C-alpha cells in the first residue's frame, strides 16, 4: 500500500511543481529524486543511490533511472565515484505513472532505504541543459528503436 501512496505523492508533485511541455519554458526543468540504497557492508563503505528523473519535454512524460555510487573497499582508502547511464522506464502521456514510477518503486522496494538528501527537500527541481535533453531523447530512441 505504501508504494501506491508514494507513487501518488511523486506523480502529483511532478504535475504541480514541474509539469508538461517544458520545451516551451525558457529553462526546462525536471523532477529529480535520489534514494539511498543498500551497500554491501561486508565488503565496502560509502554510499549508493538509485535516482529517478521525471521529465516532460512536450506532452509525453519520461521516467528515467540510474545508479550512482561513492564507495571504497573495506581495506581501500580511495573512494570510487561513478554512475550508470539513464535507463528509460517509461515514455507516455498517461501510463508513465504505472509503467514508470510504480514499476520503479515495486522493483526496488526492498533496496530503497531513504528518499531525498539530508537536510534538503525529498526531491529537487533540476534545470535541464540542451545536452541533457538530447541525451534523454537518444536513450528513448535506443529503447524504442526510433529512427531519425
Tab-separated table of N, CA and C in Angstrom, residues 25-115:
chain	number	residue	atom	x	y	z
A	25	UNK	N	9.328	26.309	-22.026
A	25	UNK	CA	9.862	27.152	-20.951
A	25	UNK	C	11.247	27.674	-21.330
A	26	UNK	N	11.576	28.831	-20.824
A	26	UNK	CA	12.911	29.382	-21.069
A	26	UNK	C	13.987	28.458	-20.497
A	27	UNK	N	13.726	27.929	-19.310
A	27	UNK	CA	14.628	26.965	-18.680
A	27	UNK	C	13.838	25.693	-18.388
A	28	UNK	N	13.967	24.664	-19.239
A	28	UNK	CA	13.245	23.413	-18.993
A	28	UNK	C	13.686	22.780	-17.675
A	29	UNK	N	12.733	22.176	-16.985
A	29	UNK	CA	13.010	21.582	-15.675
A	29	UNK	C	12.516	20.140	-15.609
A	30	UNK	N	13.133	19.385	-14.720
A	30	UNK	CA	12.755	18.001	-14.450
A	30	UNK	C	12.673	17.816	-12.937
A	31	UNK	N	12.023	16.753	-12.525
A	31	UNK	CA	11.976	16.378	-11.103
A	31	UNK	C	13.024	15.287	-10.894
A	32	UNK	N	13.891	15.502	-9.913
A	32	UNK	CA	14.976	14.568	-9.638
A	32	UNK	C	14.852	14.102	-8.192
A	33	UNK	N	14.816	12.788	-8.016
A	33	UNK	CA	14.704	12.199	-6.678
A	33	UNK	C	15.864	11.236	-6.484
A	34	UNK	N	16.503	11.326	-5.339
A	34	UNK	CA	17.617	10.446	-5.021
A	34	UNK	C	17.224	9.563	-3.839
A	35	UNK	N	17.294	8.260	-4.041
A	35	UNK	CA	17.033	7.287	-2.983
A	35	UNK	C	18.360	6.695	-2.531
A	36	UNK	N	18.585	6.637	-1.247
A	36	UNK	CA	19.746	5.908	-0.736
A	36	UNK	C	19.416	4.427	-0.799
A	37	UNK	N	20.401	3.632	-1.229
A	37	UNK	CA	20.201	2.190	-1.337
A	37	UNK	C	21.241	1.461	-0.491
A	38	UNK	N	21.042	0.179	-0.348
A	38	UNK	CA	21.923	-0.646	0.476
A	38	UNK	C	23.307	-0.773	-0.146
A	39	UNK	N	24.306	-0.865	0.713
A	39	UNK	CA	25.650	-1.221	0.264
A	39	UNK	C	25.971	-2.594	0.838
A	40	UNK	N	27.018	-3.198	0.336
A	40	UNK	CA	27.488	-4.489	0.831
A	40	UNK	C	28.423	-4.209	2.012
A	41	UNK	N	27.853	-4.158	3.216
A	41	UNK	CA	28.612	-3.758	4.408
A	41	UNK	C	29.797	-4.666	4.704
A	42	UNK	N	29.780	-5.893	4.216
A	42	UNK	CA	30.900	-6.805	4.444
A	42	UNK	C	32.105	-6.456	3.580
A	43	UNK	N	31.868	-5.756	2.473
A	43	UNK	CA	32.944	-5.524	1.514
A	43	UNK	C	33.209	-4.070	1.153
A	44	UNK	N	32.322	-3.155	1.542
A	44	UNK	CA	32.517	-1.772	1.116
A	44	UNK	C	31.960	-0.784	2.130
A	45	UNK	N	32.462	0.436	2.022
A	45	UNK	CA	31.939	1.561	2.790
A	45	UNK	C	31.599	2.657	1.792
A	46	UNK	N	30.708	3.538	2.180
A	46	UNK	CA	30.349	4.642	1.304
A	46	UNK	C	28.858	4.713	1.085
A	47	UNK	N	28.488	5.178	-0.100
A	47	UNK	CA	27.081	5.419	-0.405
A	47	UNK	C	26.733	4.899	-1.791
A	48	UNK	N	25.516	4.395	-1.890
A	48	UNK	CA	24.938	4.018	-3.182
A	48	UNK	C	23.569	4.674	-3.276
A	49	UNK	N	23.242	5.120	-4.471
A	49	UNK	CA	21.973	5.800	-4.707
A	49	UNK	C	21.290	5.211	-5.934
A	50	UNK	N	19.986	5.273	-5.934
A	50	UNK	CA	19.181	4.982	-7.125
A	50	UNK	C	18.420	6.267	-7.392
A	51	UNK	N	18.620	6.837	-8.577
A	51	UNK	CA	17.999	8.111	-8.907
A	51	UNK	C	16.810	7.917	-9.839
A	52	UNK	N	15.838	8.789	-9.684
A	52	UNK	CA	14.649	8.805	-10.529
A	52	UNK	C	14.542	10.212	-11.111
A	53	UNK	N	14.419	10.300	-12.424
A	53	UNK	CA	14.284	11.582	-13.110
A	53	UNK	C	12.992	11.552	-13.917
A	54	UNK	N	12.164	12.567	-13.750
A	54	UNK	CA	10.906	12.669	-14.487
A	54	UNK	C	10.958	13.966	-15.280
A	55	UNK	N	10.796	13.835	-16.606
A	55	UNK	CA	10.933	14.994	-17.484
A	55	UNK	C	9.923	14.911	-18.618
A	56	UNK	N	9.261	16.024	-18.892
A	56	UNK	CA	8.265	16.091	-19.968
A	56	UNK	C	8.610	17.239	-20.898
A	57	UNK	N	9.384	16.925	-21.919
A	57	UNK	CA	9.751	17.952	-22.890
A	57	UNK	C	8.502	18.505	-23.583
A	58	UNK	N	7.580	17.612	-23.901
A	58	UNK	CA	6.314	18.005	-24.530
A	58	UNK	C	5.179	17.411	-23.700
A	59	UNK	N	4.202	16.771	-24.338
A	59	UNK	CA	3.072	16.193	-23.604
A	59	UNK	C	3.430	14.852	-22.959
A	60	UNK	N	4.284	14.075	-23.630
A	60	UNK	CA	4.693	12.785	-23.078
A	60	UNK	C	5.657	13.009	-21.915
A	61	UNK	N	5.529	12.155	-20.906
A	61	UNK	CA	6.378	12.263	-19.717
A	61	UNK	C	7.329	11.075	-19.688
A	62	UNK	N	8.612	11.374	-19.561
A	62	UNK	CA	9.633	10.337	-19.485
A	62	UNK	C	10.036	10.090	-18.041
A	63	UNK	N	10.188	8.812	-17.705
A	63	UNK	CA	10.652	8.412	-16.376
A	63	UNK	C	11.949	7.635	-16.588
A	64	UNK	N	13.011	8.064	-15.905
A	64	UNK	CA	14.346	7.513	-16.101
A	64	UNK	C	14.952	7.157	-14.746
A	65	UNK	N	15.865	6.187	-14.752
A	65	UNK	CA	16.548	5.820	-13.513
A	65	UNK	C	18.012	5.515	-13.808
A	66	UNK	N	18.833	5.649	-12.788
A	66	UNK	CA	20.242	5.257	-12.873
A	66	UNK	C	20.772	5.042	-11.464
A	67	UNK	N	21.896	4.338	-11.385
A	67	UNK	CA	22.616	4.144	-10.127
A	67	UNK	C	23.778	5.119	-10.066
A	68	UNK	N	24.053	5.607	-8.862
A	68	UNK	CA	25.247	6.406	-8.583
A	68	UNK	C	25.894	5.831	-7.335
A	69	UNK	N	27.206	5.997	-7.202
A	69	UNK	CA	27.884	5.458	-6.035
A	69	UNK	C	29.136	6.256	-5.708
A	70	UNK	N	29.511	6.149	-4.461
A	70	UNK	CA	30.776	6.663	-3.943
A	70	UNK	C	31.181	5.659	-2.869
A	71	UNK	N	31.973	4.667	-3.251
A	71	UNK	CA	32.291	3.554	-2.360
A	71	UNK	C	33.784	3.244	-2.389
A	72	UNK	N	34.218	2.565	-1.348
A	72	UNK	CA	35.583	2.047	-1.262
A	72	UNK	C	35.502	0.672	-0.630
A	73	UNK	N	36.437	-0.176	-0.989
A	73	UNK	CA	36.520	-1.472	-0.337
A	73	UNK	C	36.891	-1.291	1.122
A	74	UNK	N	36.584	-2.275	1.938
A	74	UNK	CA	36.865	-2.199	3.378
A	74	UNK	C	38.333	-1.860	3.635
A	75	UNK	N	39.233	-2.435	2.872
A	75	UNK	CA	40.666	-2.220	3.067
A	75	UNK	C	41.208	-1.043	2.251
A	76	UNK	N	40.417	-0.499	1.354
A	76	UNK	CA	40.886	0.581	0.479
A	76	UNK	C	40.735	1.936	1.157
A	77	UNK	N	41.559	2.866	0.744
A	77	UNK	CA	41.442	4.234	1.230
A	77	UNK	C	40.818	5.144	0.182
A	78	UNK	N	40.868	4.738	-1.063
A	78	UNK	CA	40.372	5.580	-2.150
A	78	UNK	C	38.936	5.226	-2.496
A	79	UNK	N	38.103	6.241	-2.480
A	79	UNK	CA	36.707	6.070	-2.878
A	79	UNK	C	36.600	6.166	-4.397
A	80	UNK	N	35.686	5.397	-4.928
A	80	UNK	CA	35.412	5.420	-6.358
A	80	UNK	C	34.009	5.982	-6.548
A	81	UNK	N	33.912	7.035	-7.349
A	81	UNK	CA	32.606	7.610	-7.668
A	81	UNK	C	32.243	7.226	-9.091
A	82	UNK	N	30.958	6.995	-9.307
A	82	UNK	CA	30.525	6.671	-10.654
A	82	UNK	C	29.019	6.690	-10.769
A	83	UNK	N	28.574	6.509	-12.003
A	83	UNK	CA	27.147	6.447	-12.272
A	83	UNK	C	26.922	5.682	-13.562
A	84	UNK	N	25.782	5.020	-13.643
A	84	UNK	CA	25.361	4.373	-14.875
A	84	UNK	C	24.680	5.404	-15.752
A	85	UNK	N	24.450	5.027	-17.000
A	85	UNK	CA	23.681	5.886	-17.893
A	85	UNK	C	22.203	5.784	-17.529
A	86	UNK	N	21.422	6.772	-17.920
A	86	UNK	CA	19.987	6.768	-17.649
A	86	UNK	C	19.312	5.623	-18.384
A	87	UNK	N	18.468	4.904	-17.685
A	87	UNK	CA	17.631	3.849	-18.257
A	87	UNK	C	16.215	4.407	-18.386
A	88	UNK	N	15.614	4.237	-19.552
A	88	UNK	CA	14.248	4.703	-19.771
A	88	UNK	C	13.287	3.673	-19.187
A	89	UNK	N	12.472	4.090	-18.235
A	89	UNK	CA	11.457	3.206	-17.665
A	89	UNK	C	10.133	3.352	-18.397
A	90	UNK	N	9.820	4.573	-18.794
A	90	UNK	CA	8.537	4.828	-19.444
A	90	UNK	C	8.605	6.154	-20.182
A	91	UNK	N	7.860	6.226	-21.274
A	91	UNK	CA	7.705	7.482	-22.009
A	91	UNK	C	6.302	7.467	-22.589
A	92	UNK	N	5.385	8.121	-21.896
A	92	UNK	CA	3.973	8.024	-22.257
A	92	UNK	C	3.233	9.237	-21.715
A	93	UNK	N	2.042	9.485	-22.259
A	93	UNK	CA	1.270	10.631	-21.775
A	93	UNK	C	0.447	10.308	-20.535
A	94	UNK	N	0.120	9.040	-20.313
A	94	UNK	CA	-0.671	8.695	-19.121
A	94	UNK	C	-0.083	7.526	-18.337
A	95	UNK	N	0.444	6.522	-18.999
A	95	UNK	CA	0.938	5.320	-18.307
A	95	UNK	C	2.269	5.524	-17.596
A	96	UNK	N	2.840	6.712	-17.683
A	96	UNK	CA	4.118	6.974	-17.021
A	96	UNK	C	4.018	6.764	-15.517
A	97	UNK	N	2.840	6.957	-14.955
A	97	UNK	CA	2.659	6.770	-13.508
A	97	UNK	C	2.856	5.300	-13.125
A	98	UNK	N	2.205	4.412	-13.878
A	98	UNK	CA	2.261	2.984	-13.541
A	98	UNK	C	3.482	2.308	-14.147
A	99	UNK	N	3.717	2.510	-15.454
A	99	UNK	CA	4.842	1.856	-16.127
A	99	UNK	C	6.185	2.410	-15.672
A	100	UNK	N	6.194	3.649	-15.237
A	100	UNK	CA	7.436	4.283	-14.826
A	100	UNK	C	7.609	4.326	-13.327
A	101	UNK	N	6.850	5.187	-12.669
A	101	UNK	CA	7.051	5.422	-11.236
A	101	UNK	C	6.673	4.199	-10.408
A	102	UNK	N	5.488	3.645	-10.624
A	102	UNK	CA	5.067	2.492	-9.814
A	102	UNK	C	5.974	1.286	-10.042
A	103	UNK	N	6.306	0.998	-11.299
A	103	UNK	CA	7.169	-0.164	-11.560
A	103	UNK	C	8.540	0.026	-10.918
A	104	UNK	N	9.052	1.249	-10.917
A	104	UNK	CA	10.319	1.549	-10.244
A	104	UNK	C	10.220	1.245	-8.752
A	105	UNK	N	9.178	1.758	-8.112
A	105	UNK	CA	9.013	1.564	-6.665
A	105	UNK	C	8.832	0.092	-6.312
A	106	UNK	N	8.078	-0.641	-7.113
A	106	UNK	CA	7.873	-2.068	-6.842
A	106	UNK	C	9.156	-2.864	-7.065
A	107	UNK	N	9.884	-2.546	-8.128
A	107	UNK	CA	11.110	-3.287	-8.447
A	107	UNK	C	12.186	-3.099	-7.379
A	108	UNK	N	12.324	-1.880	-6.863
A	108	UNK	CA	13.417	-1.577	-5.935
A	108	UNK	C	12.958	-1.414	-4.488
A	109	UNK	N	11.731	-1.761	-4.215
A	109	UNK	CA	11.133	-1.568	-2.895
A	109	UNK	C	11.993	-2.109	-1.755
A	110	UNK	N	12.608	-3.264	-1.928
A	110	UNK	CA	13.393	-3.879	-0.854
A	110	UNK	C	14.788	-3.284	-0.719
A	111	UNK	N	15.209	-2.477	-1.690
A	111	UNK	CA	16.557	-1.933	-1.684
A	111	UNK	C	16.604	-0.444	-1.356
A	112	UNK	N	15.464	0.241	-1.438
A	112	UNK	CA	15.427	1.681	-1.165
A	112	UNK	C	15.368	1.913	0.344
A	113	UNK	N	16.294	2.704	0.857
A	113	UNK	CA	16.373	2.929	2.303
A	113	UNK	C	15.748	4.252	2.718
A	114	UNK	N	16.155	5.334	2.081
A	114	UNK	CA	15.613	6.657	2.388
A	114	UNK	C	15.417	7.418	1.084
A	115	UNK	N	14.636	8.476	1.170
A	115	UNK	CA	14.374	9.303	0.000
A	115	UNK	C	14.885	10.706	0.270
